């Protein structure tokens, strides 16, 4: 491990200890995020009506159904040209944000008010740690076989999402615009081709 690897240079042994401590902290953080993802995977699909409305007990008067306003800002000066999109809520919060903060996480006012443990989130956190323990128990030899699943399964899901997307109404119009843009630009295909080449390289 990292602690034993740095024993050859006694003055640098603290690096190995720091690596272990940092990995422990990051794994706790990562599993908390994984627990939230598992919660959304199991609970939210049957609860979509409440995530998009502001008529729930946990909503505040600042709740806005749907997403907040979207603003595209263009910057052009002598040094740079770019644009970026910012989401402005102007003192309000989206219904999905309130669903996450006030219902799923039930955020408290601060560290002095710990709040209660949510059963579904605690169960998802336990499941996340169980998945980590299961992955570690198989060791390195079987991780090569796991790589087949973790590589091919996302490709399969992307294919399913692509097939679903092309069957939606208006998909043919979007594909036509992607391949033959309305206003013919000479550099359109060159830009697309160079982006693909740079991405592969």
One Martini backbone bead per residue (centre of mass of N, CA, C, O) as a GRO file, in nm:
protein
  201
    1UNK     BB    1   0.102   0.032   0.000
    2UNK     BB    2   0.155   0.365   0.056
    3UNK     BB    3   0.303   0.337   0.327
    4UNK     BB    4   0.517   0.122   0.238
    5UNK     BB    5   0.631   0.275  -0.014
    6UNK     BB    6   0.755   0.522   0.185
    7UNK     BB    7   0.981   0.372   0.368
    8UNK     BB    8   1.244   0.436   0.201
    9UNK     BB    9   1.156   0.743   0.290
   10UNK     BB   10   1.120   0.863   0.598
   11UNK     BB   11   1.050   1.172   0.542
   12UNK     BB   12   0.790   1.064   0.336
   13UNK     BB   13   0.566   0.899   0.502
   14UNK     BB   14   0.331   1.111   0.511
   15UNK     BB   15   0.227   1.067   0.224
   16UNK     BB   16   0.098   0.789   0.268
   17UNK     BB   17  -0.095   0.877   0.491
   18UNK     BB   18  -0.233   1.101   0.324
   19UNK     BB   19  -0.344   0.911   0.105
   20UNK     BB   20  -0.528   0.745   0.290
   21UNK     BB   21  -0.696   0.976   0.408
   22UNK     BB   22  -0.797   1.090   0.138
   23UNK     BB   23  -0.937   0.830   0.042
   24UNK     BB   24  -1.136   0.815   0.277
   25UNK     BB   25  -1.277   1.086   0.231
   26UNK     BB   26  -1.356   1.036  -0.070
   27UNK     BB   27  -1.527   0.779  -0.019
   28UNK     BB   28  -1.741   0.913   0.152
   29UNK     BB   29  -1.829   1.122  -0.057
   30UNK     BB   30  -1.893   0.924  -0.289
   31UNK     BB   31  -2.110   0.757  -0.131
   32UNK     BB   32  -2.304   0.989  -0.088
   33UNK     BB   33  -2.358   1.032  -0.390
   34UNK     BB   34  -2.446   0.740  -0.450
   35UNK     BB   35  -2.690   0.743  -0.261
   36UNK     BB   36  -2.842   0.966  -0.413
   37UNK     BB   37  -2.859   0.815  -0.681
   38UNK     BB   38  -3.014   0.570  -0.573
   39UNK     BB   39  -3.256   0.726  -0.480
   40UNK     BB   40  -3.335   0.834  -0.761
   41UNK     BB   41  -3.363   0.552  -0.892
   42UNK     BB   42  -3.595   0.442  -0.687
   43UNK     BB   43  -3.798   0.708  -0.623
   44UNK     BB   44  -3.846   0.926  -0.857
   45UNK     BB   45  -4.008   0.790  -1.093
   46UNK     BB   46  -4.279   0.786  -0.894
   47UNK     BB   47  -4.223   1.129  -0.823
   48UNK     BB   48  -4.246   1.354  -1.055
   49UNK     BB   49  -4.482   1.540  -0.968
   50UNK     BB   50  -4.330   1.656  -0.708
   51UNK     BB   51  -4.066   1.774  -0.849
   52UNK     BB   52  -4.246   1.993  -1.047
   53UNK     BB   53  -4.388   2.109  -0.798
   54UNK     BB   54  -4.536   2.367  -0.551
   55UNK     BB   55  -4.764   2.163  -0.384
   56UNK     BB   56  -4.590   2.113  -0.122
   57UNK     BB   57  -4.495   2.101   0.209
   58UNK     BB   58  -4.174   2.183   0.142
   59UNK     BB   59  -4.244   2.432   0.011
   60UNK     BB   60  -4.181   2.756  -0.079
   61UNK     BB   61  -4.257   3.076  -0.187
   62UNK     BB   62  -3.990   3.062  -0.391
   63UNK     BB   63  -4.115   2.870  -0.579
   64UNK     BB   64  -4.041   2.727  -0.911
   65UNK     BB   65  -4.157   2.592  -1.174
   66UNK     BB   66  -3.908   2.427  -1.277
   67UNK     BB   67  -3.687   2.629  -1.412
   68UNK     BB   68  -3.488   2.865  -1.433
   69UNK     BB   69  -3.354   3.114  -1.574
   70UNK     BB   70  -3.203   3.177  -1.899
   71UNK     BB   71  -2.870   3.303  -1.977
   72UNK     BB   72  -2.702   3.445  -2.252
   73UNK     BB   73  -2.355   3.533  -2.274
   74UNK     BB   74  -2.175   3.769  -2.463
   75UNK     BB   75  -1.817   3.783  -2.538
   76UNK     BB   76  -1.637   4.070  -2.689
   77UNK     BB   77  -1.295   4.128  -2.757
   78UNK     BB   78  -0.959   4.161  -2.814
   79UNK     BB   79  -0.895   3.872  -2.660
   80UNK     BB   80  -1.202   3.750  -2.657
   81UNK     BB   81  -1.443   3.477  -2.740
   82UNK     BB   82  -1.759   3.416  -2.576
   83UNK     BB   83  -1.998   3.190  -2.419
   84UNK     BB   84  -2.257   3.176  -2.161
   85UNK     BB   85  -2.456   3.001  -1.922
   86UNK     BB   86  -2.700   3.129  -1.698
   87UNK     BB   87  -2.872   3.077  -1.389
   88UNK     BB   88  -3.159   3.261  -1.290
   89UNK     BB   89  -3.362   3.312  -0.986
   90UNK     BB   90  -3.418   3.570  -0.825
   91UNK     BB   91  -3.472   3.442  -0.516
   92UNK     BB   92  -3.535   3.164  -0.628
   93UNK     BB   93  -3.655   2.818  -0.652
   94UNK     BB   94  -3.666   2.527  -0.771
   95UNK     BB   95  -3.850   2.243  -0.745
   96UNK     BB   96  -3.608   2.045  -0.759
   97UNK     BB   97  -3.436   2.183  -0.540
   98UNK     BB   98  -3.647   2.152  -0.312
   99UNK     BB   99  -3.669   1.848  -0.323
  100UNK     BB  100  -3.376   1.796  -0.244
  101UNK     BB  101  -3.339   1.984   0.013
  102UNK     BB  102  -3.636   1.937   0.171
  103UNK     BB  103  -3.683   1.614   0.117
  104UNK     BB  104  -3.437   1.436   0.074
  105UNK     BB  105  -3.218   1.584   0.273
  106UNK     BB  106  -3.313   1.777   0.491
  107UNK     BB  107  -3.190   2.046   0.551
  108UNK     BB  108  -3.037   2.227   0.775
  109UNK     BB  109  -2.929   2.524   0.929
  110UNK     BB  110  -2.682   2.351   1.060
  111UNK     BB  111  -2.443   2.199   1.262
  112UNK     BB  112  -2.624   2.245   1.529
  113UNK     BB  113  -2.848   2.100   1.331
  114UNK     BB  114  -2.873   1.772   1.244
  115UNK     BB  115  -3.113   1.607   1.249
  116UNK     BB  116  -3.249   1.346   1.083
  117UNK     BB  117  -3.264   1.024   0.985
  118UNK     BB  118  -3.299   0.891   0.671
  119UNK     BB  119  -3.397   0.590   0.575
  120UNK     BB  120  -3.357   0.580   0.261
  121UNK     BB  121  -3.067   0.705   0.267
  122UNK     BB  122  -2.939   0.495   0.455
  123UNK     BB  123  -2.993   0.254   0.269
  124UNK     BB  124  -2.831   0.367   0.025
  125UNK     BB  125  -2.561   0.386   0.179
  126UNK     BB  126  -2.539   0.087   0.243
  127UNK     BB  127  -2.545  -0.005  -0.054
  128UNK     BB  128  -2.290   0.146  -0.140
  129UNK     BB  129  -2.096  -0.001   0.057
  130UNK     BB  130  -2.165  -0.284  -0.048
  131UNK     BB  131  -2.056  -0.237  -0.336
  132UNK     BB  132  -1.765  -0.181  -0.248
  133UNK     BB  133  -1.715  -0.449  -0.099
  134UNK     BB  134  -1.775  -0.627  -0.342
  135UNK     BB  135  -1.554  -0.513  -0.528
  136UNK     BB  136  -1.309  -0.574  -0.326
  137UNK     BB  137  -1.353  -0.894  -0.295
  138UNK     BB  138  -1.255  -0.970  -0.604
  139UNK     BB  139  -1.030  -0.824  -0.695
  140UNK     BB  140  -0.820  -0.792  -0.970
  141UNK     BB  141  -0.887  -1.042  -1.149
  142UNK     BB  142  -1.208  -0.962  -1.181
  143UNK     BB  143  -1.191  -0.666  -1.298
  144UNK     BB  144  -1.167  -0.738  -1.600
  145UNK     BB  145  -1.460  -0.846  -1.618
  146UNK     BB  146  -1.597  -0.587  -1.522
  147UNK     BB  147  -1.503  -0.410  -1.763
  148UNK     BB  148  -1.700  -0.526  -1.964
  149UNK     BB  149  -1.953  -0.412  -1.826
  150UNK     BB  150  -1.858  -0.105  -1.786
  151UNK     BB  151  -1.834  -0.072  -2.105
  152UNK     BB  152  -2.096  -0.204  -2.243
  153UNK     BB  153  -2.340  -0.090  -2.087
  154UNK     BB  154  -2.326   0.211  -2.172
  155UNK     BB  155  -2.353   0.150  -2.474
  156UNK     BB  156  -2.633   0.026  -2.453
  157UNK     BB  157  -2.774   0.277  -2.329
  158UNK     BB  158  -2.704   0.470  -2.559
  159UNK     BB  159  -2.859   0.313  -2.773
  160UNK     BB  160  -3.134   0.337  -2.640
  161UNK     BB  161  -3.141   0.650  -2.628
  162UNK     BB  162  -3.112   0.691  -2.932
  163UNK     BB  163  -3.367   0.536  -3.018
  164UNK     BB  164  -3.556   0.715  -2.852
  165UNK     BB  165  -3.479   0.992  -2.981
  166UNK     BB  166  -3.555   0.913  -3.289
  167UNK     BB  167  -3.876   0.868  -3.198
  168UNK     BB  168  -3.926   1.147  -3.158
  169UNK     BB  169  -4.067   1.430  -3.208
  170UNK     BB  170  -3.848   1.602  -3.436
  171UNK     BB  171  -3.586   1.434  -3.497
  172UNK     BB  172  -3.550   1.477  -3.803
  173UNK     BB  173  -3.503   1.782  -3.789
  174UNK     BB  174  -3.247   1.769  -3.614
  175UNK     BB  175  -3.078   1.590  -3.806
  176UNK     BB  176  -3.093   1.777  -4.050
  177UNK     BB  177  -2.955   2.020  -3.911
  178UNK     BB  178  -2.692   1.875  -3.840
  179UNK     BB  179  -2.616   1.792  -4.146
  180UNK     BB  180  -2.805   2.051  -4.268
  181UNK     BB  181  -2.776   2.355  -4.239
  182UNK     BB  182  -2.957   2.625  -4.313
  183UNK     BB  183  -2.694   2.791  -4.304
  184UNK     BB  184  -2.437   2.795  -4.507
  185UNK     BB  185  -2.126   2.674  -4.388
  186UNK     BB  186  -1.803   2.618  -4.461
  187UNK     BB  187  -1.691   2.533  -4.152
  188UNK     BB  188  -1.873   2.311  -4.033
  189UNK     BB  189  -1.738   2.035  -4.121
  190UNK     BB  190  -1.452   2.107  -4.033
  191UNK     BB  191  -1.517   2.141  -3.734
  192UNK     BB  192  -1.635   1.861  -3.686
  193UNK     BB  193  -1.386   1.697  -3.782
  194UNK     BB  194  -1.176   1.825  -3.587
  195UNK     BB  195  -1.321   1.742  -3.327
  196UNK     BB  196  -1.302   1.438  -3.372
  197UNK     BB  197  -0.995   1.417  -3.403
  198UNK     BB  198  -0.922   1.546  -3.127
  199UNK     BB  199  -1.082   1.339  -2.955
  200UNK     BB  200  -0.919   1.083  -3.058
  201UNK     BB  201  -0.621   1.215  -2.991
   0.00000   0.00000   0.00000
